[in-house]
Amino acid sequence: MLKPHPSPMPERPAAHNLSGRADVIVLGAGVVGVTTAYSLARRGLKVAIVDRAEGPGRGTSFANGAQLSYAYTDALGSPAMLKKLPMFALGRDPSFRIQATVDPAFLEWGLRFLRNCTSARFSRNTRAALALALESRLAMHALIERHPFDFGHEVAGKMHLFYDRTAFAAAREVMDLKRGHGAVQNALSPQEAMAIEPALAGAEGLEGVIHSPEDEVGDPFRFASGLLDILVRDYGVETHFGFDADRLRIERGSVAITDAAGATITGDRLAVCLGVAAPRFLRKAGIRVPIWPMKGYSFTAAPGEMAPRVSITDTARKIVFCSLAGRMRVAGLAELGAWDPSRDDQPLQALVGLARQSLPGAAAYEALESEWAGLRPMSPSSVPIISRPRPELLLNIGHGMLGWTFAMGAAERAASLIDRQD
């Protein structure tokens, strides 16, 4: 069972020393960081993984929605979103809020996002995200076959619920687009959906359902912890937790990261997998990246008397239900521009209320076992930034709301950049 918050960070040693110079230092130990370390180490590179927390998966990966949504990769920016932005900005939708600011970085991000709200760019970005997600699915299955370990992985399938006829018709058009590029999805009537998932009997006013039967689930925190064990045991990856990188020095063929106490870790290359912390850190190297935070919440509870077996996304309330190793994980809400990752009781109670409205019997709402809040690193296009702006620097950032889904495929793409250039 997940605890509400990671335990306080233990006092760390004053120095962090590598047993030998690393080929690549991976900065960040969420699901993106550990998968990047795996993809690099599997190619025979000496890897060190560094994180300011006391262990892997303590940030956005700790207790997210847990759905591996390989077929649902719809970009956030779209004409439909553009129409709703004034409502979101005015706080009239409890599930999506925008904290606007005059910060030039926000204005730049916002303009880029608006440019991605056309039909053509929505289609392009959705197809690009789908291609990455399908690569990720293949890479995940290859990992599990090579290194079986338990992280609650299951092919549960996923259903997107629509309560508006126009929205359902638009979703069917997107489904047709993605089916032409490899997605396995079907449009179902409420009756057809209930025959597969009886828990939908509690979903009043349902208009239609998009079913993705091959989508999966898994606990991202258990995954990060289990994969790190494999990396240390089988690939000789070194770990440096409790190291808050404060300074970055890049020279030809060499990188060094230093914390506030002066401890330094050096290597040939640095892979940055820092989520929302990436823009501030990369400015130390004169590199600007368009990433902005979107805060989300989740809670975990015992399953209710009508708990769904299939993963559920209520598109009207923007929340997800995921049956995860005998518990029910419910996640949702979106606060664009919220930088504080701490939990707030009011949004959490709002999430519980929305979940009760959606599926009253899905969970034991009166006895939550854990609660969480985290910051999703949003790119303007909803497609991750995977690049190598300098020979010594590798970026794998900006995975947005699908970081868990994209992680394995993004790691393979990132590692391949070193394969091709070195």
Tab-separated table of C-alpha atoms in Angstrom:
chain	number	residue	atom	x	y	z
A	1	MET	CA	0.000	0.000	0.000
A	2	LEU	CA	1.287	3.475	-0.853
A	3	LYS	CA	1.915	5.879	1.957
A	4	PRO	CA	0.427	9.393	1.716
A	5	HIS	CA	3.829	11.072	1.421
A	6	PRO	CA	7.381	9.769	1.144
A	7	SER	CA	9.199	9.782	4.436
A	8	PRO	CA	11.496	12.732	5.211
A	9	MET	CA	14.801	12.662	3.356
A	10	PRO	CA	17.536	11.074	5.448
A	11	GLU	CA	20.788	12.932	6.038
A	12	ARG	CA	23.109	12.096	3.183
A	13	PRO	CA	26.872	11.788	3.110
A	14	ALA	CA	28.933	14.876	2.339
A	15	ALA	CA	30.406	13.471	-0.870
A	16	HIS	CA	29.221	11.362	-3.793
A	17	ASN	CA	31.991	9.486	-5.542
A	18	LEU	CA	31.734	7.317	-8.636
A	19	SER	CA	33.671	4.067	-8.700
A	20	GLY	CA	34.729	5.110	-12.194
A	21	ARG	CA	33.838	7.898	-14.593
A	22	ALA	CA	30.289	7.473	-15.897
A	23	ASP	CA	29.575	7.437	-19.605
A	24	VAL	CA	26.205	9.020	-18.813
A	25	ILE	CA	24.819	10.628	-15.675
A	26	VAL	CA	21.008	10.397	-15.621
A	27	LEU	CA	19.544	13.272	-13.621
A	28	GLY	CA	16.099	12.336	-12.307
A	29	ALA	CA	14.836	8.980	-11.021
A	30	GLY	CA	11.145	9.009	-11.891
A	31	VAL	CA	9.804	6.561	-14.457
A	32	VAL	CA	11.415	8.569	-17.267
A	33	GLY	CA	14.790	8.641	-15.528
A	34	VAL	CA	14.957	4.947	-14.601
A	35	THR	CA	13.811	3.839	-18.065
A	36	THR	CA	16.393	6.143	-19.667
A	37	ALA	CA	19.073	4.648	-17.424
A	38	TYR	CA	17.921	1.175	-18.452
A	39	SER	CA	17.981	1.945	-22.184
A	40	LEU	CA	21.487	3.401	-21.877
A	41	ALA	CA	22.877	0.653	-19.628
A	42	ARG	CA	21.426	-2.041	-21.881
A	43	ARG	CA	23.566	-0.591	-24.675
A	44	GLY	CA	26.690	-1.211	-22.605
A	45	LEU	CA	27.180	2.298	-21.226
A	46	LYS	CA	28.330	2.951	-17.662
A	47	VAL	CA	25.450	4.833	-16.050
A	48	ALA	CA	24.986	6.744	-12.797
A	49	ILE	CA	21.505	7.875	-11.736
A	50	VAL	CA	21.096	10.968	-9.533
A	51	ASP	CA	18.078	12.392	-7.725
A	52	ARG	CA	17.510	14.861	-4.904
A	53	ALA	CA	14.950	12.564	-3.232
A	54	GLU	CA	15.845	9.591	-1.059
A	55	GLY	CA	14.798	7.030	-3.652
A	56	PRO	CA	13.250	6.514	-7.092
A	57	GLY	CA	9.763	7.593	-8.133
A	58	ARG	CA	9.201	10.095	-5.310
A	59	GLY	CA	7.854	12.925	-7.465
A	60	THR	CA	5.257	12.920	-10.211
A	61	SER	CA	5.721	9.167	-10.644
A	62	PHE	CA	4.794	8.391	-7.040
A	63	ALA	CA	1.017	7.932	-7.297
A	64	ASN	CA	-0.253	9.085	-10.673
A	65	GLY	CA	-3.234	7.604	-12.520
A	66	ALA	CA	-1.299	4.357	-13.228
A	67	GLN	CA	-2.890	3.849	-16.647
A	68	LEU	CA	-0.675	2.841	-19.559
A	69	SER	CA	-2.832	4.544	-22.169
A	70	TYR	CA	-1.148	3.327	-25.324
A	71	ALA	CA	-4.166	4.010	-27.563
A	72	TYR	CA	-5.326	7.238	-25.953
A	73	THR	CA	-2.766	9.843	-26.955
A	74	ASP	CA	-4.999	12.785	-27.884
A	75	ALA	CA	-3.055	16.044	-27.713
A	76	LEU	CA	-4.294	18.620	-25.209
A	77	GLY	CA	-4.199	21.463	-27.710
A	78	SER	CA	-7.201	21.325	-30.054
A	79	PRO	CA	-9.969	23.554	-31.453
A	80	ALA	CA	-12.289	22.198	-28.752
A	81	MET	CA	-9.813	23.166	-26.035
A	82	LEU	CA	-9.412	26.611	-27.571
A	83	LYS	CA	-13.158	27.236	-27.184
A	84	LYS	CA	-13.044	26.235	-23.506
A	85	LEU	CA	-9.989	28.259	-22.496
A	86	PRO	CA	-11.960	31.350	-21.336
A	87	MET	CA	-14.103	29.148	-19.073
A	88	PHE	CA	-10.996	27.461	-17.633
A	89	ALA	CA	-9.213	30.784	-17.124
A	90	LEU	CA	-12.223	32.137	-15.200
A	91	GLY	CA	-12.301	29.069	-12.948
A	92	ARG	CA	-15.759	27.922	-14.031
A	93	ASP	CA	-14.774	24.276	-14.407
A	94	PRO	CA	-13.759	22.564	-11.142
A	95	SER	CA	-11.730	19.946	-13.012
A	96	PHE	CA	-9.469	22.318	-14.995
A	97	ARG	CA	-8.057	25.655	-13.892
A	98	ILE	CA	-5.437	28.012	-15.292
A	99	GLN	CA	-3.190	30.080	-13.055
A	100	ALA	CA	-2.209	32.837	-15.455
A	101	THR	CA	0.867	34.971	-14.810
A	102	VAL	CA	2.866	37.699	-16.534
A	103	ASP	CA	5.984	35.518	-16.363
A	104	PRO	CA	7.549	35.697	-19.866
A	105	ALA	CA	8.089	31.925	-19.777
A	106	PHE	CA	4.349	31.367	-19.290
A	107	LEU	CA	3.467	33.807	-22.054
A	108	GLU	CA	5.876	32.070	-24.419
A	109	TRP	CA	4.513	28.651	-23.468
A	110	GLY	CA	0.941	29.893	-23.871
A	111	LEU	CA	1.548	31.287	-27.348
A	112	ARG	CA	3.143	28.020	-28.420
A	113	PHE	CA	0.210	26.106	-26.972
A	114	LEU	CA	-2.311	28.281	-28.826
A	115	ARG	CA	-0.477	27.585	-32.095
A	116	ASN	CA	-1.021	23.877	-31.405
A	117	CYS	CA	-4.797	24.274	-31.055
A	118	THR	CA	-5.512	24.058	-34.801
A	119	SER	CA	-7.081	20.955	-36.332
A	120	ALA	CA	-3.972	20.218	-38.379
A	121	ARG	CA	-1.602	20.427	-35.420
A	122	PHE	CA	-3.945	18.461	-33.144
A	123	SER	CA	-3.959	15.676	-35.718
A	124	ARG	CA	-0.186	15.800	-36.182
A	125	ASN	CA	0.573	15.870	-32.459
A	126	THR	CA	-1.902	13.085	-31.698
A	127	ARG	CA	-0.354	10.860	-34.385
A	128	ALA	CA	3.157	11.625	-33.119
A	129	ALA	CA	2.152	10.789	-29.546
A	130	LEU	CA	0.467	7.580	-30.701
A	131	ALA	CA	3.616	6.456	-32.518
A	132	LEU	CA	5.649	7.016	-29.356
A	133	ALA	CA	3.074	5.231	-27.186
A	134	LEU	CA	3.043	2.161	-29.429
A	135	GLU	CA	6.852	2.074	-29.350
A	136	SER	CA	6.615	2.317	-25.586
A	137	ARG	CA	4.255	-0.643	-25.393
A	138	LEU	CA	6.663	-2.814	-27.372
A	139	ALA	CA	9.596	-1.689	-25.235
A	140	MET	CA	7.667	-2.370	-22.023
A	141	HIS	CA	6.803	-5.901	-23.131
A	142	ALA	CA	10.433	-6.536	-24.102
A	143	LEU	CA	11.557	-5.339	-20.671
A	144	ILE	CA	9.070	-7.581	-18.868
A	145	GLU	CA	10.123	-10.574	-20.935
A	146	ARG	CA	13.815	-9.921	-20.239
A	147	HIS	CA	13.404	-8.964	-16.580
A	148	PRO	CA	10.118	-10.157	-15.060
A	149	PHE	CA	9.244	-8.238	-11.887
A	150	ASP	CA	6.048	-7.351	-10.092
A	151	PHE	CA	4.639	-3.849	-10.401
A	152	GLY	CA	0.947	-4.679	-10.663
A	153	HIS	CA	1.083	-4.857	-14.454
A	154	GLU	CA	-2.098	-6.002	-16.171
A	155	VAL	CA	-3.809	-5.679	-19.560
A	156	ALA	CA	-7.081	-4.302	-18.220
A	157	GLY	CA	-8.322	-2.324	-21.208
A	158	LYS	CA	-9.614	1.218	-20.943
A	159	MET	CA	-12.932	2.973	-21.530
A	160	HIS	CA	-13.481	6.671	-22.182
A	161	LEU	CA	-16.967	7.726	-21.125
A	162	PHE	CA	-18.846	10.445	-23.008
A	163	TYR	CA	-22.010	12.129	-21.784
A	164	ASP	CA	-22.418	14.558	-24.677
A	165	ARG	CA	-23.450	13.438	-28.167
A	166	THR	CA	-21.319	16.034	-29.939
A	167	ALA	CA	-18.255	15.156	-27.877
A	168	PHE	CA	-18.760	11.452	-28.577
A	169	ALA	CA	-19.030	12.093	-32.317
A	170	ALA	CA	-15.786	14.091	-32.222
A	171	ALA	CA	-14.102	11.299	-30.262
A	172	ARG	CA	-15.143	8.784	-32.898
A	173	GLU	CA	-13.452	10.895	-35.568
A	174	VAL	CA	-10.224	10.940	-33.549
A	175	MET	CA	-10.580	7.193	-32.987
A	176	ASP	CA	-10.793	6.653	-36.761
A	177	LEU	CA	-7.668	8.774	-37.236
A	178	LYS	CA	-5.711	6.722	-34.707
A	179	ARG	CA	-7.005	3.366	-35.943
A	180	GLY	CA	-5.428	4.219	-39.273
A	181	HIS	CA	-2.081	4.500	-37.480
A	182	GLY	CA	-2.118	1.363	-35.358
A	183	ALA	CA	-4.427	2.062	-32.404
A	184	VAL	CA	-6.906	-0.637	-31.350
A	185	GLN	CA	-10.101	1.140	-30.334
A	186	ASN	CA	-13.838	0.610	-30.737
A	187	ALA	CA	-16.898	2.809	-30.294
A	188	LEU	CA	-19.526	1.217	-28.050
A	189	SER	CA	-23.076	2.014	-27.091
A	190	PRO	CA	-23.769	2.288	-23.346
A	191	GLN	CA	-25.350	-1.163	-23.421
A	192	GLU	CA	-22.361	-2.715	-25.197
A	193	ALA	CA	-19.992	-1.073	-22.732
A	194	MET	CA	-21.974	-2.286	-19.716
A	195	ALA	CA	-21.848	-5.846	-21.042
A	196	ILE	CA	-18.043	-5.609	-20.801
A	197	GLU	CA	-17.910	-3.517	-17.616
A	198	PRO	CA	-21.000	-3.908	-15.369
A	199	ALA	CA	-19.783	-1.125	-13.056
A	200	LEU	CA	-20.941	1.363	-15.701
A	201	ALA	CA	-24.503	0.733	-14.548
A	202	GLY	CA	-23.813	3.547	-12.100
A	203	ALA	CA	-22.825	6.004	-14.854
A	204	GLU	CA	-26.022	7.983	-15.455
A	205	GLY	CA	-26.618	9.770	-18.759
A	206	LEU	CA	-23.919	7.925	-20.682
A	207	GLU	CA	-23.988	8.682	-24.420
A	208	GLY	CA	-21.229	6.403	-25.675
A	209	VAL	CA	-17.856	4.840	-24.929
A	210	ILE	CA	-14.507	4.560	-26.712
A	211	HIS	CA	-12.968	1.227	-25.708
A	212	SER	CA	-9.213	0.550	-25.936
A	213	PRO	CA	-9.032	-3.190	-25.090
A	214	GLU	CA	-5.216	-3.457	-25.206
A	215	ASP	CA	-4.417	-0.619	-22.809
A	216	GLU	CA	-2.695	-1.613	-19.581
A	217	VAL	CA	-2.120	-0.596	-15.968
A	218	GLY	CA	0.841	-0.707	-13.596
A	219	ASP	CA	2.037	0.957	-10.429
A	220	PRO	CA	4.664	3.533	-11.516
A	221	PHE	CA	6.248	3.781	-8.062
A	222	ARG	CA	6.707	0.015	-7.782
A	223	PHE	CA	7.980	-0.007	-11.360
A	224	ALA	CA	10.612	2.662	-10.675
A	225	SER	CA	11.756	0.852	-7.533
A	226	GLY	CA	11.829	-2.582	-9.161
A	227	LEU	CA	13.618	-1.435	-12.287
A	228	LEU	CA	16.223	0.402	-10.219
A	229	ASP	CA	16.960	-2.832	-8.342
A	230	ILE	CA	17.543	-4.537	-11.706
A	231	LEU	CA	19.762	-1.691	-12.899
A	232	VAL	CA	21.981	-1.905	-9.833
A	233	ARG	CA	22.109	-5.709	-9.714
A	234	ASP	CA	22.405	-6.610	-13.396
A	235	TYR	CA	23.869	-3.520	-15.065
A	236	GLY	CA	26.130	-2.007	-12.424
A	237	VAL	CA	24.284	1.320	-12.391
A	238	GLU	CA	25.405	3.546	-9.523
A	239	THR	CA	22.862	5.568	-7.553
A	240	HIS	CA	23.232	8.944	-5.860
A	241	PHE	CA	20.117	9.882	-3.934
A	242	GLY	CA	19.791	12.955	-1.755
A	243	PHE	CA	21.868	14.904	-4.285
A	244	ASP	CA	20.227	18.209	-5.253
A	245	ALA	CA	22.159	19.393	-8.308
A	246	ASP	CA	22.653	23.128	-7.976
A	247	ARG	CA	25.318	23.866	-10.596
A	248	LEU	CA	26.104	22.500	-14.025
A	249	ARG	CA	29.411	22.734	-15.854
A	250	ILE	CA	29.777	21.527	-19.430
A	251	GLU	CA	33.128	21.329	-21.162
A	252	ARG	CA	34.079	19.552	-24.342
A	253	GLY	CA	33.543	15.842	-23.643
A	254	SER	CA	32.776	16.352	-19.944
A	255	VAL	CA	29.956	17.374	-17.606
A	256	ALA	CA	29.897	18.053	-13.870
A	257	ILE	CA	26.957	18.607	-11.537
A	258	THR	CA	27.519	20.092	-8.101
A	259	ASP	CA	25.221	20.514	-5.105
A	260	ALA	CA	25.040	23.427	-2.678
A	261	ALA	CA	27.509	21.746	-0.312
A	262	GLY	CA	30.107	21.447	-3.081
A	263	ALA	CA	29.841	17.701	-3.749
A	264	THR	CA	30.436	17.010	-7.458
A	265	ILE	CA	29.611	14.170	-9.820
A	266	THR	CA	31.327	14.070	-13.216
A	267	GLY	CA	30.820	12.095	-16.401
A	268	ASP	CA	31.073	12.226	-20.165
A	269	ARG	CA	27.410	13.089	-20.781
A	270	LEU	CA	24.337	14.150	-18.835
A	271	ALA	CA	20.792	12.931	-19.513
A	272	VAL	CA	18.260	15.384	-18.074
A	273	CYS	CA	15.004	13.696	-17.016
A	274	LEU	CA	13.824	16.302	-14.525
A	275	GLY	CA	10.185	16.946	-15.407
A	276	VAL	CA	9.060	20.423	-14.365
A	277	ALA	CA	12.473	21.174	-12.840
A	278	ALA	CA	14.147	20.921	-16.252
A	279	PRO	CA	13.702	24.538	-17.463
A	280	ARG	CA	15.359	26.104	-14.407
A	281	PHE	CA	18.197	23.610	-14.414
A	282	LEU	CA	18.878	23.846	-18.150
A	283	ARG	CA	19.099	27.625	-18.012
A	284	LYS	CA	22.442	27.021	-16.289
A	285	ALA	CA	23.651	25.753	-19.667
A	286	GLY	CA	21.966	28.563	-21.610
A	287	ILE	CA	19.239	26.227	-22.899
A	288	ARG	CA	15.552	27.214	-22.838
A	289	VAL	CA	12.811	24.585	-23.012
A	290	PRO	CA	9.034	25.225	-23.153
A	291	ILE	CA	7.701	23.234	-20.197
A	292	TRP	CA	4.993	24.361	-17.801
A	293	PRO	CA	3.513	22.503	-14.825
A	294	MET	CA	0.018	21.061	-14.645
A	295	LYS	CA	-0.809	19.938	-11.133
A	296	GLY	CA	-2.884	16.827	-10.612
A	297	TYR	CA	-4.191	14.841	-7.658
A	298	SER	CA	-4.959	11.240	-6.833
A	299	PHE	CA	-6.201	9.070	-4.011
A	300	THR	CA	-6.051	5.336	-3.415
A	301	ALA	CA	-8.757	3.411	-1.575
A	302	ALA	CA	-10.243	-0.033	-1.198
A	303	PRO	CA	-12.491	-1.012	-4.105
A	304	GLY	CA	-16.195	-0.378	-3.664
A	305	GLU	CA	-19.090	-2.729	-4.247
A	306	MET	CA	-19.255	-1.692	-7.914
A	307	ALA	CA	-15.552	-1.226	-8.637
A	308	PRO	CA	-14.658	-1.380	-12.349
A	309	ARG	CA	-12.201	-3.973	-13.604
A	310	VAL	CA	-11.550	-1.997	-16.781
A	311	SER	CA	-9.751	1.341	-16.452
A	312	ILE	CA	-12.201	4.209	-16.783
A	313	THR	CA	-11.775	7.817	-17.906
A	314	ASP	CA	-14.744	10.117	-17.338
A	315	THR	CA	-14.156	12.744	-20.018
A	316	ALA	CA	-16.771	15.142	-18.648
A	317	ARG	CA	-15.281	15.248	-15.141
A	318	LYS	CA	-11.710	14.620	-16.339
A	319	ILE	CA	-10.953	11.864	-13.844
A	320	VAL	CA	-9.640	8.317	-14.178
A	321	PHE	CA	-10.345	5.115	-12.254
A	322	CYS	CA	-7.756	2.360	-12.208
A	323	SER	CA	-7.957	-1.025	-10.515
A	324	LEU	CA	-4.407	-1.488	-9.252
A	325	ALA	CA	-3.273	-4.580	-7.360
A	326	GLY	CA	-6.479	-4.890	-5.387
A	327	ARG	CA	-6.919	-1.163	-4.705
A	328	MET	CA	-8.716	1.602	-6.584
A	329	ARG	CA	-6.612	4.535	-7.795
A	330	VAL	CA	-8.564	7.652	-8.777
A	331	ALA	CA	-6.738	10.584	-10.356
A	332	GLY	CA	-7.691	13.839	-11.966
A	333	LEU	CA	-7.941	17.629	-11.840
A	334	ALA	CA	-5.672	19.932	-13.784
A	335	GLU	CA	-4.194	23.185	-12.489
A	336	LEU	CA	-2.051	24.671	-15.248
A	337	GLY	CA	0.657	26.896	-13.808
A	338	ALA	CA	0.585	25.544	-10.240
A	339	TRP	CA	4.209	25.130	-9.099
A	340	ASP	CA	3.610	23.961	-5.537
A	341	PRO	CA	3.518	20.128	-5.438
A	342	SER	CA	2.110	19.906	-1.899
A	343	ARG	CA	-1.315	18.450	-1.290
A	344	ASP	CA	-4.294	20.751	-0.776
A	345	ASP	CA	-7.375	19.387	0.962
A	346	GLN	CA	-9.867	21.399	-1.067
A	347	PRO	CA	-8.911	20.014	-4.501
A	348	LEU	CA	-8.645	16.514	-3.050
A	349	GLN	CA	-12.154	16.754	-1.662
A	350	ALA	CA	-13.320	18.078	-5.024
A	351	LEU	CA	-11.752	15.030	-6.685
A	352	VAL	CA	-13.536	12.705	-4.265
A	353	GLY	CA	-16.817	14.486	-4.984
A	354	LEU	CA	-16.391	14.198	-8.749
A	355	ALA	CA	-15.541	10.498	-8.417
A	356	ARG	CA	-18.665	9.864	-6.343
A	357	GLN	CA	-20.770	11.588	-8.999
A	358	SER	CA	-19.181	9.562	-11.768
A	359	LEU	CA	-19.108	6.038	-10.285
A	360	PRO	CA	-20.664	5.997	-6.791
A	361	GLY	CA	-19.722	2.382	-6.108
A	362	ALA	CA	-16.174	2.411	-7.466
A	363	ALA	CA	-14.260	2.969	-4.218
A	364	ALA	CA	-14.532	3.240	-0.450
A	365	TYR	CA	-14.638	7.032	-0.640
A	366	GLU	CA	-15.154	7.433	3.091
A	367	ALA	CA	-11.846	5.722	3.954
A	368	LEU	CA	-9.028	6.914	1.701
A	369	GLU	CA	-5.763	5.045	2.195
A	370	SER	CA	-3.405	7.525	0.542
A	371	GLU	CA	-3.508	10.919	-1.137
A	372	TRP	CA	-1.097	12.556	-3.562
A	373	ALA	CA	-0.411	15.627	-5.653
A	374	GLY	CA	2.159	16.034	-8.412
A	375	LEU	CA	3.246	18.317	-11.256
A	376	ARG	CA	2.982	17.051	-14.823
A	377	PRO	CA	5.578	18.623	-17.148
A	378	MET	CA	3.575	19.902	-20.125
A	379	SER	CA	5.062	20.719	-23.509
A	380	PRO	CA	2.982	22.995	-25.783
A	381	SER	CA	2.471	20.160	-28.288
A	382	SER	CA	1.796	17.326	-25.774
A	383	VAL	CA	4.765	15.513	-27.343
A	384	PRO	CA	7.922	15.012	-25.231
A	385	ILE	CA	11.127	16.894	-25.977
A	386	ILE	CA	13.753	14.251	-26.785
A	387	SER	CA	16.875	15.864	-28.170
A	388	ARG	CA	20.628	16.279	-27.887
A	389	PRO	CA	21.284	20.048	-28.030
A	390	ARG	CA	24.967	19.541	-27.216
A	391	PRO	CA	27.154	16.440	-27.576
A	392	GLU	CA	27.418	16.231	-23.784
A	393	LEU	CA	23.717	16.816	-23.100
A	394	LEU	CA	20.672	14.576	-23.662
A	395	LEU	CA	17.111	15.782	-22.976
A	396	ASN	CA	14.140	13.515	-22.215
A	397	ILE	CA	11.536	15.875	-20.779
A	398	GLY	CA	8.029	17.300	-21.194
A	399	HIS	CA	5.972	14.088	-21.102
A	400	GLY	CA	2.875	15.789	-19.738
A	401	MET	CA	-0.050	13.680	-18.584
A	402	LEU	CA	1.289	10.567	-20.330
A	403	GLY	CA	4.718	10.264	-18.751
A	404	TRP	CA	4.045	6.743	-17.489
A	405	THR	CA	2.719	5.720	-20.906
A	406	PHE	CA	5.576	7.317	-22.855
A	407	ALA	CA	8.442	6.405	-20.526
A	408	MET	CA	9.763	3.216	-22.139
A	409	GLY	CA	9.476	4.445	-25.726
A	410	ALA	CA	10.914	7.870	-24.911
A	411	ALA	CA	13.869	6.202	-23.182
A	412	GLU	CA	14.608	4.104	-26.252
A	413	ARG	CA	14.463	7.157	-28.494
A	414	ALA	CA	16.716	9.127	-26.158
A	415	ALA	CA	19.295	6.343	-25.910
A	416	SER	CA	19.282	5.954	-29.687
A	417	LEU	CA	20.491	9.556	-30.034
A	418	ILE	CA	23.707	8.563	-28.314
A	419	ASP	CA	23.898	5.430	-30.464
A	420	ARG	CA	23.703	7.499	-33.632
A	421	GLN	CA	25.995	10.360	-32.642
A	422	ASP	CA	28.783	8.630	-30.696
